[in-house]
Coordinates of C-alpha atoms and ligand atoms in Angstrom, one line a residue:
X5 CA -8.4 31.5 19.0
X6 CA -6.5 28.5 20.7
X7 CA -3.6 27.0 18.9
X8 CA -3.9 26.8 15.1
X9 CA -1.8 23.6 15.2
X10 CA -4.6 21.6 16.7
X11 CA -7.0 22.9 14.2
X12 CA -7.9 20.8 10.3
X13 CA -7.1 22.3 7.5
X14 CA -10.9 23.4 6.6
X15 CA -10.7 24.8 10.1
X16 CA -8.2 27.0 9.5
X17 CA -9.3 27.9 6.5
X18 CA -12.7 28.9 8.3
X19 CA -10.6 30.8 10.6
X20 CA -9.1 32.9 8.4
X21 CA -12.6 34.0 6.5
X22 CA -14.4 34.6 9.7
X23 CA -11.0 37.1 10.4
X24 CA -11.0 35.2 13.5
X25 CA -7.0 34.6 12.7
X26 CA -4.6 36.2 10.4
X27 CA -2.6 34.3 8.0
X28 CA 0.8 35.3 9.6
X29 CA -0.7 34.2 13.0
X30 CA -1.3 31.1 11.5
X31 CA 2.1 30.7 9.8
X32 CA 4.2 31.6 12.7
X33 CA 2.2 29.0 14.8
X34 CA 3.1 26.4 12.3
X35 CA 6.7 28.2 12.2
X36 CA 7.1 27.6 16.0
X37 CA 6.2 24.5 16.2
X38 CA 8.3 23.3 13.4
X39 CA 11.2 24.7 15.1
X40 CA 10.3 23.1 18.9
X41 CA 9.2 19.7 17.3
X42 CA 11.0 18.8 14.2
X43 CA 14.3 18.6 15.7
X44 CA 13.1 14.7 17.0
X45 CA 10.2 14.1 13.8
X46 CA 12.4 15.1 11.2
X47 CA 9.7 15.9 8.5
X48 CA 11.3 18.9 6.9
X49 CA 14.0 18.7 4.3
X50 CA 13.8 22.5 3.9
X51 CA 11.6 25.4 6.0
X52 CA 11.5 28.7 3.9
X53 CA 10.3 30.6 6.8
X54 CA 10.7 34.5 4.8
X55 CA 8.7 33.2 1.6
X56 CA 6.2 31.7 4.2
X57 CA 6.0 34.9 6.2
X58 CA 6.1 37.1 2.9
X59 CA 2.7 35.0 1.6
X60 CA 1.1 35.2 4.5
X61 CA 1.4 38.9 4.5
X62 CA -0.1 39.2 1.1
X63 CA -2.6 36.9 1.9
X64 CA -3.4 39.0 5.0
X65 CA -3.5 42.1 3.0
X66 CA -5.7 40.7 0.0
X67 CA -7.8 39.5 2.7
X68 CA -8.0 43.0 3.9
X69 CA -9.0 44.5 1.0
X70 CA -11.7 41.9 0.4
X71 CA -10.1 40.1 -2.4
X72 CA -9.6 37.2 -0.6
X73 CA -9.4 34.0 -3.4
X74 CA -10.7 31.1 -1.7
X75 CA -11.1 28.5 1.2
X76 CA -7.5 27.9 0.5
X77 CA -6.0 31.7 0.8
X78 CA -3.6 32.1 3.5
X79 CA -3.4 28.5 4.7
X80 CA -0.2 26.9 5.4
X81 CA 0.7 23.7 3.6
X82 CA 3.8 21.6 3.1
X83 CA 5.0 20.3 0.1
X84 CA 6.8 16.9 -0.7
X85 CA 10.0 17.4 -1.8
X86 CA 9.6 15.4 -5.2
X87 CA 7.3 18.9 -6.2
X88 CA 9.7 21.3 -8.1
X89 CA 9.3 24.7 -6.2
X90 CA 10.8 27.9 -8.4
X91 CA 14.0 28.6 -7.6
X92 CA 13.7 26.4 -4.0
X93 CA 15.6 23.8 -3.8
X94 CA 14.2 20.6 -4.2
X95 CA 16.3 17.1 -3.6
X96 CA 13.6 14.0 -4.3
X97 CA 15.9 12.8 -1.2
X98 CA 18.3 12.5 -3.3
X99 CA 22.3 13.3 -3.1
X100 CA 22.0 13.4 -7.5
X101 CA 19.7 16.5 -6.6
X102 CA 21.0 18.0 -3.8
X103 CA 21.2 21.9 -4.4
X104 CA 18.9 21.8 -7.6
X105 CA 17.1 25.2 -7.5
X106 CA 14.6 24.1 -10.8
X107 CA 14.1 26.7 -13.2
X108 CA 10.4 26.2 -13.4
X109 CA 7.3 25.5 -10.5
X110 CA 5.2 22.3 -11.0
X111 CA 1.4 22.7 -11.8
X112 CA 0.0 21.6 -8.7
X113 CA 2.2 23.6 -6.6
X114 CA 1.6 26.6 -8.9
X115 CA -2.1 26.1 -8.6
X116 CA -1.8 26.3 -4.7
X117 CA 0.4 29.1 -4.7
X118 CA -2.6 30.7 -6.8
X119 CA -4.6 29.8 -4.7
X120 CA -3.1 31.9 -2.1
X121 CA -1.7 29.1 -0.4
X122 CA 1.2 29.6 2.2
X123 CA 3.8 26.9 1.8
X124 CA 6.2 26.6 4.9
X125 CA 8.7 24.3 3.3
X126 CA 9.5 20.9 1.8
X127 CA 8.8 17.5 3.4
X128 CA 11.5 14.1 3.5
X129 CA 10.6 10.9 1.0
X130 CA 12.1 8.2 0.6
X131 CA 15.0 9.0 -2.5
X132 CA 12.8 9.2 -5.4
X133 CA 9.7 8.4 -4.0
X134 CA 10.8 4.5 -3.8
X135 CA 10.4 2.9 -0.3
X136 CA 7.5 2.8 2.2
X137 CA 9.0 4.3 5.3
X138 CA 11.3 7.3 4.5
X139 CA 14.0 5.0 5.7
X140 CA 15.6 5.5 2.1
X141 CA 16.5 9.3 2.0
X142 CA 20.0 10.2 1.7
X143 CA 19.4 13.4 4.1
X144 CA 17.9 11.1 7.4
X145 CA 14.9 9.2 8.6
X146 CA 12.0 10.8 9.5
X147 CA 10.2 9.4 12.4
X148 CA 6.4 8.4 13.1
X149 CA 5.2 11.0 15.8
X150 CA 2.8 8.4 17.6
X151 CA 5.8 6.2 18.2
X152 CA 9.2 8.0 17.1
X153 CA 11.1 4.5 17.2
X154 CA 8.5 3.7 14.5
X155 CA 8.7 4.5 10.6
X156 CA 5.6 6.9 9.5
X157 CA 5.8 4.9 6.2
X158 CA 6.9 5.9 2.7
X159 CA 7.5 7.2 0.6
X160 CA 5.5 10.6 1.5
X161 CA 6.4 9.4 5.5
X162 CA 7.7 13.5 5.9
X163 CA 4.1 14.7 4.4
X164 CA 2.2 12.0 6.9
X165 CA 4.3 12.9 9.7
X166 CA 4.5 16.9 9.7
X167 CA 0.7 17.0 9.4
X168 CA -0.2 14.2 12.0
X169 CA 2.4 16.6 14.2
X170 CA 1.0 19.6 13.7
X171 CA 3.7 20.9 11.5
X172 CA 1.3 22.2 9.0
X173 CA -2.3 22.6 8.0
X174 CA -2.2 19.9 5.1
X175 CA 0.1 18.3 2.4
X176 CA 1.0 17.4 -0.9
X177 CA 2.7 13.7 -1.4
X178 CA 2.8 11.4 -4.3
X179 CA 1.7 7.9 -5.0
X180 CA 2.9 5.5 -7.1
X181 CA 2.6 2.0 -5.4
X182 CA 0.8 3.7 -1.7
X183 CA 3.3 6.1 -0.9
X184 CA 0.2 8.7 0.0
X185 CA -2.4 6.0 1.5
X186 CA 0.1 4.3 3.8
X187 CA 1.6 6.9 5.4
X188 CA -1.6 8.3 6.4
X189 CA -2.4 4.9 7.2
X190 CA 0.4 4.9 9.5
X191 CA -0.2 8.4 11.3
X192 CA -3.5 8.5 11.6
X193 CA -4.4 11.0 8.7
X194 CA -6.7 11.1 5.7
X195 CA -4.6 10.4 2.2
X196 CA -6.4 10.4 -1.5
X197 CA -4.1 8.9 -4.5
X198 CA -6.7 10.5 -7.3
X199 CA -7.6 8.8 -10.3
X200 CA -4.4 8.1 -13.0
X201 CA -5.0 12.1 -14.9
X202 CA -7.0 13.8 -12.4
X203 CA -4.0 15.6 -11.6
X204 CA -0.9 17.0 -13.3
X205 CA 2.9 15.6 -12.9
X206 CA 3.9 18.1 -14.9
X207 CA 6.5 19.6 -12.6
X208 CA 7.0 16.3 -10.5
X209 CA 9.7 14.4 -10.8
X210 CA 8.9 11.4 -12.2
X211 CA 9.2 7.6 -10.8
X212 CA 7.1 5.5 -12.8
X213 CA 5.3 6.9 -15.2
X214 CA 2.4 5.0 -15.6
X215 CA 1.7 4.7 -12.3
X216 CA 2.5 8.3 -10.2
X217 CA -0.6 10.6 -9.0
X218 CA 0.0 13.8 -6.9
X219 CA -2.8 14.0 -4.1
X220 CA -3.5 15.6 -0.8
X221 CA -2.7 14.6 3.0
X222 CA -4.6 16.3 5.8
X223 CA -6.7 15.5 8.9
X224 CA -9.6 14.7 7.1
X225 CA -11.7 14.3 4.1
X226 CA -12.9 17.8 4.1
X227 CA -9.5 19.0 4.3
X228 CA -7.9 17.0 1.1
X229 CA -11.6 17.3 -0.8
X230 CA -10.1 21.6 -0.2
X231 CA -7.0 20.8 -1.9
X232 CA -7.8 18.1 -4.1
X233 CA -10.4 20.8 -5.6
X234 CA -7.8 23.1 -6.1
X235 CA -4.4 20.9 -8.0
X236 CA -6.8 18.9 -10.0
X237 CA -8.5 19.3 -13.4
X238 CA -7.0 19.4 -16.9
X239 CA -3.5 20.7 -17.3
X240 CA -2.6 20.8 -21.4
X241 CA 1.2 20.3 -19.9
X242 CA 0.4 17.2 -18.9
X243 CA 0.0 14.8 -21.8
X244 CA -1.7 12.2 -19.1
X245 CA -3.9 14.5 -17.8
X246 CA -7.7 14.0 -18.3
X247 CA -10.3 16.5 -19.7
X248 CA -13.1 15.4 -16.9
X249 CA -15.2 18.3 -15.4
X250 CA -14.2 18.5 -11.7
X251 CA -17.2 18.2 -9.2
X252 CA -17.6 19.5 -5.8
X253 CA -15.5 17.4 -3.4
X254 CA -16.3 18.9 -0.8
X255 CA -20.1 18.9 -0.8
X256 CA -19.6 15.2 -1.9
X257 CA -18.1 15.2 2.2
X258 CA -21.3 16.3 3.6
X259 CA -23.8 14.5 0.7
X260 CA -25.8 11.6 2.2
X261 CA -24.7 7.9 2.2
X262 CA -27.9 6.4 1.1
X263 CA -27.5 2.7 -0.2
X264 CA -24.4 2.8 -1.1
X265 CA -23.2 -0.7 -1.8
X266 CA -19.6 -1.3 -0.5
X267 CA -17.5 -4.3 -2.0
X268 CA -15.1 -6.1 0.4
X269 CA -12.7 -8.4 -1.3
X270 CA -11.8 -11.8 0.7
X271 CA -8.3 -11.7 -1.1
X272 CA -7.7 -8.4 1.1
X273 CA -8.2 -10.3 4.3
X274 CA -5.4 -12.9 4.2
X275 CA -2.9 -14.6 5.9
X276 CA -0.4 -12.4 7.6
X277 CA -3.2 -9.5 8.3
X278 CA -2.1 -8.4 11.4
X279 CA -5.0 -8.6 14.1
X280 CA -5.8 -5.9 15.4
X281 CA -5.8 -4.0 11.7
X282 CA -8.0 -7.0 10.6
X283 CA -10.5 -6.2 13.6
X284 CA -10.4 -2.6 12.7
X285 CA -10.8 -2.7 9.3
X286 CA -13.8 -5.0 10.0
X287 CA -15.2 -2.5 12.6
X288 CA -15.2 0.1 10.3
X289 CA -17.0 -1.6 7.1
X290 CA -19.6 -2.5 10.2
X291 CA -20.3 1.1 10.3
X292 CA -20.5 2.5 6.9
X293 CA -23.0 -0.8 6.9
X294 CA -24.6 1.1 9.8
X295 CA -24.8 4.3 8.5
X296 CA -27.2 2.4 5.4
X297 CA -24.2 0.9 2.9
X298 CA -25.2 -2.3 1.7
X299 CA -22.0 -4.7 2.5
X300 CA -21.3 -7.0 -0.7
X301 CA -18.6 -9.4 -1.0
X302 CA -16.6 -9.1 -4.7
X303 CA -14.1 -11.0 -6.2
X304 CA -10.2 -9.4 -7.4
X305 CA -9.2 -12.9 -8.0
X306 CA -5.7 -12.0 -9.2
X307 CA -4.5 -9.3 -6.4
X308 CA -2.0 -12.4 -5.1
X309 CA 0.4 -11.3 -8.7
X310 CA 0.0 -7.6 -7.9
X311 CA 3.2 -7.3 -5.8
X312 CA 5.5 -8.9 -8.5
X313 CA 3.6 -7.1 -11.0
X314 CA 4.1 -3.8 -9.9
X315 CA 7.9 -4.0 -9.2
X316 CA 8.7 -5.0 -12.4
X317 CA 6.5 -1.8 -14.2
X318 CA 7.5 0.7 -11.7
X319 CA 11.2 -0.7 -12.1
X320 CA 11.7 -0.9 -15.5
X321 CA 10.0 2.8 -15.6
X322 CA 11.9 4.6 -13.1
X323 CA 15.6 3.0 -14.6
X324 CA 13.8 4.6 -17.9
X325 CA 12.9 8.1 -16.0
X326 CA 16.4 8.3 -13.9
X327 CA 18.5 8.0 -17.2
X328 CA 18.5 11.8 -17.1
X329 CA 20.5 12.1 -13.8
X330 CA 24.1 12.0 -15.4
X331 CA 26.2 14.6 -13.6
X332 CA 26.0 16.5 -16.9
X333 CA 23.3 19.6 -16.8
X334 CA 22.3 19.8 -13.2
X335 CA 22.5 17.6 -9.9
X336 CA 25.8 16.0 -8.3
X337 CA 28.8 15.6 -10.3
X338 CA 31.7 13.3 -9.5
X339 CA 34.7 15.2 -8.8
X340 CA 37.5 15.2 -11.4
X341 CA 36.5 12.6 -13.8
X342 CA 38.7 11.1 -16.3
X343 CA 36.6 11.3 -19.4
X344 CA 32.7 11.4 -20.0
X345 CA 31.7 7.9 -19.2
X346 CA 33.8 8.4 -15.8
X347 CA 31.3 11.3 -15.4
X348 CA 28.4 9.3 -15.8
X349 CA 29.2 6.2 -13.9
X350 CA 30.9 8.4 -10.7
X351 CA 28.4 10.9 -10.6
X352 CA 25.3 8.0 -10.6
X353 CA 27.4 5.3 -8.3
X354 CA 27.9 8.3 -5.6
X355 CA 24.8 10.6 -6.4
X356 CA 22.0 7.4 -6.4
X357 CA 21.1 5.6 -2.8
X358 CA 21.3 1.8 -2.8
X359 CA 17.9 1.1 -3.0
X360 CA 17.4 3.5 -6.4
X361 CA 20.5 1.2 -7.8
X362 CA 18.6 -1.5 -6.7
X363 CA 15.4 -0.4 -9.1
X364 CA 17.4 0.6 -11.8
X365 CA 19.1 -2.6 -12.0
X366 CA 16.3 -4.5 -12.0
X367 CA 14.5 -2.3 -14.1
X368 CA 17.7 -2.3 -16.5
X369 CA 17.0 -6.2 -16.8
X370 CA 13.8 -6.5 -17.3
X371 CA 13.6 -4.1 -20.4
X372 CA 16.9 -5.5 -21.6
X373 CA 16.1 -7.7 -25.0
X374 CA 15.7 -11.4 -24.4
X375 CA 13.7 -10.6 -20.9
X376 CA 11.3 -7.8 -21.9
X377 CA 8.6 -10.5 -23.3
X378 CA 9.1 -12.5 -20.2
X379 CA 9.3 -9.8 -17.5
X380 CA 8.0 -6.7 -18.7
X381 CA 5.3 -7.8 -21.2
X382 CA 4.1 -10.0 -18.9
X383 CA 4.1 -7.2 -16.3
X384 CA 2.0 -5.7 -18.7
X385 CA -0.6 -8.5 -19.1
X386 CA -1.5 -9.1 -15.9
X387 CA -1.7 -5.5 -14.7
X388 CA -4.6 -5.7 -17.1
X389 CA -6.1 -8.7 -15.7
X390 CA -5.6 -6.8 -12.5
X391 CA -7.7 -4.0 -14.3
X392 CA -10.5 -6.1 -15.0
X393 CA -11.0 -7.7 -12.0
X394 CA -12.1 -4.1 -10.3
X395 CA -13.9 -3.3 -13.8
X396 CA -15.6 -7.0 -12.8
X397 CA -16.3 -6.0 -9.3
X398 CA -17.4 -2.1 -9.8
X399 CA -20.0 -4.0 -11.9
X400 CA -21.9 -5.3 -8.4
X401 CA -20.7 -2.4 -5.9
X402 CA -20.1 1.5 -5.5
X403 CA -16.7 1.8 -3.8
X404 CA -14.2 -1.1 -2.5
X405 CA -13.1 -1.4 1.5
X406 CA -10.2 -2.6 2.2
X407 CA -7.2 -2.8 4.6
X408 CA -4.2 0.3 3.9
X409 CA -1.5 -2.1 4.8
X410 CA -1.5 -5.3 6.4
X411 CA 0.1 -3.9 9.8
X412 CA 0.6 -0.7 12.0
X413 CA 3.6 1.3 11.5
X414 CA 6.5 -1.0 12.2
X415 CA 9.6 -0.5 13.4
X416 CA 12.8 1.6 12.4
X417 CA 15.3 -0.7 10.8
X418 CA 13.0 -3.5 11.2
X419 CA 12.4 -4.1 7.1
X420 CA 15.5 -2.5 5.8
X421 CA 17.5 -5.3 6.0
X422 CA 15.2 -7.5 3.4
X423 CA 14.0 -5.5 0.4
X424 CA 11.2 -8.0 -0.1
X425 CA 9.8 -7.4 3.0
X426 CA 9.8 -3.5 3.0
X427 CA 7.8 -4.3 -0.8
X428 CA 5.2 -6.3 0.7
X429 CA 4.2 -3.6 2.8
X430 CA 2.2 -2.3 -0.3
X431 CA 0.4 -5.6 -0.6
X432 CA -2.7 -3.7 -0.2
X433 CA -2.1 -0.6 -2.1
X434 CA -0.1 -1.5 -5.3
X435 CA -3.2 -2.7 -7.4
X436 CA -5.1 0.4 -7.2
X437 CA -2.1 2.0 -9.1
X438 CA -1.9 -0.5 -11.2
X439 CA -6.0 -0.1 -12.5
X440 CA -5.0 3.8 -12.3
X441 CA -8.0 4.0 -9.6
X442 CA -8.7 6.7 -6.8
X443 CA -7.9 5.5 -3.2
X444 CA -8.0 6.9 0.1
X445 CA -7.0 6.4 3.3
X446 CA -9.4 7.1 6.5
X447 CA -8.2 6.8 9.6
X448 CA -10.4 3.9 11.3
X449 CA -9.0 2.9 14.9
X450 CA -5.3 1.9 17.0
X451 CA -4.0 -1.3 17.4
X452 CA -2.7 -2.3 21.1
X453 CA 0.7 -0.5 20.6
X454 CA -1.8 2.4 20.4
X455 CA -1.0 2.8 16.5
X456 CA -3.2 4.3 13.9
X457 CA -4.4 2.3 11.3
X458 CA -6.4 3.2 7.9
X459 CA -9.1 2.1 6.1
X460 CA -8.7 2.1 2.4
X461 CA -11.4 3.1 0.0
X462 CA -11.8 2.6 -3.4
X463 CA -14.1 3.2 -6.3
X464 CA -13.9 3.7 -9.9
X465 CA -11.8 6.0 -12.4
X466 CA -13.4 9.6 -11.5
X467 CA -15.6 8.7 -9.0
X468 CA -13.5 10.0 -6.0
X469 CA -16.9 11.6 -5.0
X470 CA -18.2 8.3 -3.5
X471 CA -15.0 7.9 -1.8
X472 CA -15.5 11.7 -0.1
X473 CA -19.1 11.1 0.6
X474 CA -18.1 7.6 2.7
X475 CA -15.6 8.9 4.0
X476 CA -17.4 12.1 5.2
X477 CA -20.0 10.3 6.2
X478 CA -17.5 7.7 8.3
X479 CA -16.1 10.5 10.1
X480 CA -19.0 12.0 11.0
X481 CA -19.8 9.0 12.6
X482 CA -16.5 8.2 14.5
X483 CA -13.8 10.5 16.2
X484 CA -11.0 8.4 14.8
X485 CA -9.7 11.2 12.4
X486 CA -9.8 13.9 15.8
X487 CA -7.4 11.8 17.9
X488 CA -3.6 13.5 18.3
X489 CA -0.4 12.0 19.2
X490 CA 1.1 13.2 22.8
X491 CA 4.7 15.3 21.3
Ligands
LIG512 N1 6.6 1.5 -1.7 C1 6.3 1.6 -3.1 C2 7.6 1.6 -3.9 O1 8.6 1.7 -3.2 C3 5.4 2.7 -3.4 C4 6.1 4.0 -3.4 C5 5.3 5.1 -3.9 O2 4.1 5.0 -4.0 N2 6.0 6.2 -4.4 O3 7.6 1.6 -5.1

């Protein structure tokens, strides 16, 4: 057995049935590697190295005694640190959170533990999921392993990063505007946001409520079809989760393309599409034609309003959602405070990062009487239109190709400065959030710099099985998703 750390998640996991590696083999080469690599990548806000030893053992053992549960026993997996893990601690980047042991474990995380999953520790975000390059964490930057002067994007840039490192088999992240999609975009990885209710937030801390999924990172499609089969499906804790039977996602991987017809929008290709993402984005939707997928141009006529759209719903949602943070039950509390409303304005001016203050603000406004017809019900109104338009298009094709993000990884600092500019990184990804769609990223060539970029794959609510099937069928075809960063 060569190093585990090279291997995909499904190989791993192949691994470990053949008894060609034991779970604690494979957890102390993650282990190792964490501790020589993620001193300069910075992907792990937390590395519980004795629970991660303790489940391998078990795992090993069940395995043993031929009780082994699944594809996904024994593998080692990181979680984003926006998952609530029993009794280990879990920040959402934030300082409000920092040394929060919650009382309670989240259903997707519970599921994987079920699943005899190993989890090695919890990955960097951007505070509260909001940003697109990790950049906004209030316990350090996590850096891009192709290029560690580059951002791995946001806000699940510690989820993209430890697994395009070879810090762990696979990962959980979160998605709410792109924060899966991109940073798998930008490291070379394969990323699914699921459809809005295919899988539970109960458990996750919440951003925007209309708009967060939970969803798998890994190497490829196989290896987040693995996970994806195993956090989603109905959860009665989870008023928002949907009742839908959950098919095989993995054969879906290795089904047949046939005529597939695949829709690609000309309001995707703009203005300000960097070049060499436009010319591989262009290659790739040249080779699913290839590979029999009838290429059909469609229409989303009002993505242009998506951006302004989205930051006023996810806004006014998360200053909604963050109103529980008041230095009263749990979290950061301001030292010595003069009286209760002391307590709640210290503890949220020093416990919240700039950019949350920013969104809660904004938020604040746009709710606030006067303004909610003109901000947030408008919000409202066009996110439908926004709906429609892929309900419109859906109507002529199977599944949507698309560009993740209009360019490669860029560079540390580079967007921090203008708040506008770090939002229009999601140009690409926001309206699939907003239509409550499934979306994926697949990684589909480099730029110049060398650079990974994605290709973005869409189709409609609950058919993530055409998106696995293309995208199973793309990497078959192409060795994009093999390639490694040199660390
Ligand atoms: N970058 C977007 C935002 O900051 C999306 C983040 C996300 O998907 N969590 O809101």
């Amino acid at each position: 057995m060569g190093d585990v750390t090279n291997l995909s998640l499904a190989d791993v996991s192949r691994a470990l049935s053949e008894k060609k590696l034991s779970s604690a083999d494979a957890t102390r080469g993650y282990l190792d590697r964490i501790q020589k690599l993620d001193g300069k990548i910075h992907s792990y806000l937390l590395v519980d190295e004795k629970g991660a030893l303790a489940a391998a053992k078990t795992s090993d053992e069940r395995r043993a005694a031929g009780r082994a549960l699944g594809p996904l026993d024994g593998v080692p997996l990181g979680i984003k640190d926006i998952v609530l893990t029993h009794g280990v601690e879990t920040t959402a980047g934030s300082k409000i959170l920092k040394g929060f042991r919650p009382p309670y474990e989240a259903t997707v995380s519970k599921r994987l533990r079920e699943a005899g999953a190993v989890f090695l520790g919890k990955l960097n975000l951007d505070e509260f999921a909001m940003g697109s390059s990790t950049e906004n964490s209030a316990y350090g930057v996590t850096k891009n392993p192709w290029d560690l002067e580059r951002t791995p994007g946001g806000s699940s840039g510690g989820s993209a990063a430890a697994v395009a490192a070879g810090l762990c088999a696979g990962a959980l992240g979160t998605d709410t505007g792109g924060s899966i999609r991109q940073p798998a975009s930008h490291t070379g990885i394969c990323g699914i946001k699921p459809t809005y209710g295919r899988v539970s937030r109960y458990g996750v801390i919440a951003y925007a409520s209309s708009l967060d999924q939970v969803g798998p990172m890994a190497w490829t499609a196989e290896d987040c079809a693995l996970i994806l089969q195993t956090i989603g499906g109905y959860d009665p804790m989870d008023s928002t989760s949907l009742e839908a039977p959950l098919p095989d996602f993995r054969a879906a991987c290795s089904s047949k393309m046939g005529d597939l017809r695949i829709g690609v929008p000309k309001q995707y290709f703009i203005g300000g599409l960097d070049a060499d993402v436009e010319k591989a984005v262009r290659g790739a939707i040249k080779k699913l034609e290839e590979l029999g997928g009838k290429v059909v141009e469609v229409d989303l006529p009002h993505t242009e309003y998506a951006v302004a759209c989205y930051y006023l719903v996810a806004t006014a949602e998360a200053s909604s959602n963050l109103a529980r943070y008041d230095g009263v039950r749990y979290g950061y509390r301001v030292p010595a405070p003069k009286d209760l409303l002391d307590l709640y304005m210290g503890s949220r001016s020093e416990g919240f990062g700039a950019e949350v203050k920013r969104r809660i603000l904004l938020g604040t406004f746009c709710l606030s009487a006067g303004y909610y017809d003109a901000y947030y019900g408008k919000a409202q109104k066009v996110r439908r239109l926004i709906r429609d338009d892929f309900v419109k298009a859906f109507e002529k094709v199977d599944v949507i190709a698309t560009p993740v993000a209009p360019t490669p990884a860029f560079k540390l600092g580079e967007k921090t400065g203008d708040p506008l500019q770090m939002y229009l990184s999601d140009i690409f990804t926001i309206s699939i959030n907003l239509a409550g769609l499934p979306g994926m990223s697949v990684p589909c060539g480099f730029s110049e710099k060398g650079l990974p970029i994605g290709l973005q794959l869409i189709a409609p609510h609950l058919e993530e099985e055409r998106i696995f099937r293309v995208a199973g069928n793309y990497e078959r075809a192409t060795d994009w998703h093999a390639k490694r960063p040199k660390l």
